[in-house]
Tab-separated table of C-alpha atoms in Angstrom:
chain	number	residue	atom	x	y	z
A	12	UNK	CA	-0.932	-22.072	-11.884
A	13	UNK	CA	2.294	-23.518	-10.486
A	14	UNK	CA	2.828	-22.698	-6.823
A	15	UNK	CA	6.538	-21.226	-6.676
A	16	UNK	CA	6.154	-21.830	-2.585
A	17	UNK	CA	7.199	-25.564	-1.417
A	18	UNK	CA	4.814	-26.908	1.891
A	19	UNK	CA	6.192	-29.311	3.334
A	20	UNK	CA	3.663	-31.245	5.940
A	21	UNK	CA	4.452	-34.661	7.489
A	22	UNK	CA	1.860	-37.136	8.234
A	23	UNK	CA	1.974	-37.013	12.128
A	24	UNK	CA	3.799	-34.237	12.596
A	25	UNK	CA	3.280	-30.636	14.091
A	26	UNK	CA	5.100	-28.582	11.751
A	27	UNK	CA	4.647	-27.656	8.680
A	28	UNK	CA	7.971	-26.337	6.686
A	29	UNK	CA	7.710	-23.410	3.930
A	30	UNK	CA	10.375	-22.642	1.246
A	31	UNK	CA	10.322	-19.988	-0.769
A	32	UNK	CA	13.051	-18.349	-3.570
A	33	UNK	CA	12.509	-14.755	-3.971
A	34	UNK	CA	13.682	-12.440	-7.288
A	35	UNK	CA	14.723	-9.911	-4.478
A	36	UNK	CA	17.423	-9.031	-2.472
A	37	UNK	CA	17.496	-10.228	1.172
A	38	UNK	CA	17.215	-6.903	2.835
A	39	UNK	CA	14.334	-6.085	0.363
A	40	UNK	CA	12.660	-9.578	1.651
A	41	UNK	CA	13.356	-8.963	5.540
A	42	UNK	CA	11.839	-5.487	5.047
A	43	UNK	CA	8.959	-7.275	3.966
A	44	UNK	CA	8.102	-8.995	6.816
A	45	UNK	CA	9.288	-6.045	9.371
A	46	UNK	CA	7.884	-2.703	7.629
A	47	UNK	CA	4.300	-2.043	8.171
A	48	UNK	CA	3.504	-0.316	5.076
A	49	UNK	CA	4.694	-3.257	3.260
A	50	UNK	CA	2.925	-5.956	5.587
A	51	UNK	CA	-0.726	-4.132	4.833
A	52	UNK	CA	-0.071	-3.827	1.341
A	53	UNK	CA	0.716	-7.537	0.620
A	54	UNK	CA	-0.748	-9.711	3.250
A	55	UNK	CA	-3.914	-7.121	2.823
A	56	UNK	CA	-3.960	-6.742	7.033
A	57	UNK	CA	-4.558	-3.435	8.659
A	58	UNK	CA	-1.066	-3.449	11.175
A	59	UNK	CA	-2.528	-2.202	14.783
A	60	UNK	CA	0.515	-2.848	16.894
A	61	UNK	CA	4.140	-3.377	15.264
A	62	UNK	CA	7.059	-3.468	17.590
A	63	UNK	CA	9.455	-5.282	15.888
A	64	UNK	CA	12.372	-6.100	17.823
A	65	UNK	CA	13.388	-8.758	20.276
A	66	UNK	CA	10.884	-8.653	23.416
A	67	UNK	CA	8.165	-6.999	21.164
A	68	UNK	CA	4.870	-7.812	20.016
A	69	UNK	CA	2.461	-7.349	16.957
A	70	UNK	CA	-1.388	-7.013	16.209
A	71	UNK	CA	-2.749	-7.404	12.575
A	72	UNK	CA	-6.269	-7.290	11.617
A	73	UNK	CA	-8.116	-8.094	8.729
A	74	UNK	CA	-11.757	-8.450	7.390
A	75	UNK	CA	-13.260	-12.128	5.740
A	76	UNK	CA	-15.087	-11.663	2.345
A	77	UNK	CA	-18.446	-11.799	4.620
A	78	UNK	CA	-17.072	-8.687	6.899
A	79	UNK	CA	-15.791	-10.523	9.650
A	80	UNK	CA	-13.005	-9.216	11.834
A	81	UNK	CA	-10.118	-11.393	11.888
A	82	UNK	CA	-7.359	-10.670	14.409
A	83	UNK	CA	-3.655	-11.918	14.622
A	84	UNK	CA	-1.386	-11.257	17.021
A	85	UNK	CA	2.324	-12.810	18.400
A	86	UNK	CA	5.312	-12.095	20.489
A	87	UNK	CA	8.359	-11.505	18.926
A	88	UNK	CA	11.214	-13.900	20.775
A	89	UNK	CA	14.330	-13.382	18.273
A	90	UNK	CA	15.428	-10.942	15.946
A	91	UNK	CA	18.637	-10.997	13.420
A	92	UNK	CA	18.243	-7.868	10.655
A	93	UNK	CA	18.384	-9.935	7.200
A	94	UNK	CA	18.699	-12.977	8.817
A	95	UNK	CA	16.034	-14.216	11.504
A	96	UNK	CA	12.519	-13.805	13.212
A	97	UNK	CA	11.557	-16.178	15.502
A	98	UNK	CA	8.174	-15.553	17.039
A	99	UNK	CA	4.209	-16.709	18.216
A	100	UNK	CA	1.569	-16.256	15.986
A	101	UNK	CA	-2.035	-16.674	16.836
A	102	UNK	CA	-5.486	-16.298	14.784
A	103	UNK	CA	-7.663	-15.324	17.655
A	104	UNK	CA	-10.725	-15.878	15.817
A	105	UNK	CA	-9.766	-20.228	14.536
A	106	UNK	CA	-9.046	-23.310	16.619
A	107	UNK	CA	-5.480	-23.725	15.516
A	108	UNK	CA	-3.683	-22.263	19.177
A	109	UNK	CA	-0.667	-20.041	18.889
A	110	UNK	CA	2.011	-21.148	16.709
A	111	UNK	CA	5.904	-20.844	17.038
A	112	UNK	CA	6.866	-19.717	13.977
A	113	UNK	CA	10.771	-19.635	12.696
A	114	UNK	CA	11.760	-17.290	9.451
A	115	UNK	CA	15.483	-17.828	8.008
A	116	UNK	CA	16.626	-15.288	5.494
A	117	UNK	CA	19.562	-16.457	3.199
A	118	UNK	CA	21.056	-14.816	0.305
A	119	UNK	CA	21.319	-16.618	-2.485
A	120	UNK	CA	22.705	-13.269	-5.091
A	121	UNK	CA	22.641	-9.771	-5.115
A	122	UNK	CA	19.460	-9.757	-6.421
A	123	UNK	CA	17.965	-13.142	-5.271
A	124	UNK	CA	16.835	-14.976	-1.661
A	125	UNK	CA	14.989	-17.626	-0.032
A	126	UNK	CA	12.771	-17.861	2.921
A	127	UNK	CA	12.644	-20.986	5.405
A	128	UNK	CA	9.857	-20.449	7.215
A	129	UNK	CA	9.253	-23.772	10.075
A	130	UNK	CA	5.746	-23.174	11.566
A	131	UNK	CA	5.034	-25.561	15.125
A	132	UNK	CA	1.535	-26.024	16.167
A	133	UNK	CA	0.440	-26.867	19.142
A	134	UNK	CA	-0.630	-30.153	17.799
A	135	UNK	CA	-0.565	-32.624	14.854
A	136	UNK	CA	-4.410	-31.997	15.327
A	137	UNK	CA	-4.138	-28.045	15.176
A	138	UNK	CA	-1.679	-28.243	12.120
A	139	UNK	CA	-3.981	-30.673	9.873
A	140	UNK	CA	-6.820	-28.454	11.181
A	141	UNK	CA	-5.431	-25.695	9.212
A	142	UNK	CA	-3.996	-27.290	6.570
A	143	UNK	CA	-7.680	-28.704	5.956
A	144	UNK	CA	-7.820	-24.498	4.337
A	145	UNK	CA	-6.456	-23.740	0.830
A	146	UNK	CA	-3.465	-23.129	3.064
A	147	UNK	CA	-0.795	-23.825	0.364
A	148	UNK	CA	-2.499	-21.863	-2.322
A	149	UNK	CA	-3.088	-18.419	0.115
A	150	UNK	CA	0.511	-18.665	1.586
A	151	UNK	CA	1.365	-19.379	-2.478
A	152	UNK	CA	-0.507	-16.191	-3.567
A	153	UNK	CA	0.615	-14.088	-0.436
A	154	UNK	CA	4.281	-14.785	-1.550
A	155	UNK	CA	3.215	-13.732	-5.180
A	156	UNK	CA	1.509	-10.481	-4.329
A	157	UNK	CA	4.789	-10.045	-2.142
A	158	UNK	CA	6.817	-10.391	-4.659
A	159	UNK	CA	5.296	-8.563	-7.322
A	160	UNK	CA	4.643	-5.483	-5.004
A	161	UNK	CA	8.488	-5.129	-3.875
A	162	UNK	CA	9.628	-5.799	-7.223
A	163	UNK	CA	7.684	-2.811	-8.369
A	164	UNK	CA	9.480	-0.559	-5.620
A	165	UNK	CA	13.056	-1.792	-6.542
């Protein structure tokens, strides 16, 4: 299967840059990654706490296949409608620290965008901890199922 999501990771480095062109509109994008309903349905997380806005905060959880409880949670530092997240994210339950995490929006069409998405870990150590996961292939699939569930709600 071809992976439609570009990850970049430089040896050394402690980012890892994501790219990403979308057969959706920017707003319909954005929405995806500040509506709640829309969060649980494609990244499969049950939203807990969702105040998305500059100053806010946010609590996910989900479940691993062996029933688990995985919880995520970040502060939310900038905030541009269609445009720009900037935030922390943190797994609380893996070894990889709390992440800044940028998310550019850009049009591209009416009907198309792309997402630049630079994560920073805390170190190169943390980042090739986590890359160490079938990272590319679940942030890959995520964007799929993201895709395919807004397309079917245009």
């Amino acid at each position: 299967m071809e992976l439609k999501t570009n990850v970049i990771a430089e040896d050394g480095k402690q980012e890892i840059l994501i790219t990403r062109t979308f057969d959706l509109p920017v707003e319909l994008l954005f929405k995806a990654y500040t509506e709640p309903e829309i969060i649980e349905q494609w990244m499969g997380t049950k939203v807990l706490k969702f105040d998305f806005q500059k100053h806010g905060s946010f609590q996910f959880s989900t479940s691993d296949p062996k029933g688990n409880k995985i919880g995520f949670n970040g502060a939310i530092h900038d905030f541009i409608t269609n445009q720009k997240i900037i935030r922390t994210f943190e797994m609380e339950s893996m070894p990889f620290g709390v992440q800044l995490e940028t998310y550019e929006f850009e049009k591209l069409s009416e009907n198309t965008s792309k997402l630049i998405q630079n994560v920073i870990y805390q170190s190169v150590n943390h980042r090739d901890q986590n890359l160490k996961l079938p990272f590319k292939q679940g942030i890959n699939w995520a964007h799929n199922r993201l895709e395919e569930i807004l397309t079917k709600s245009k």
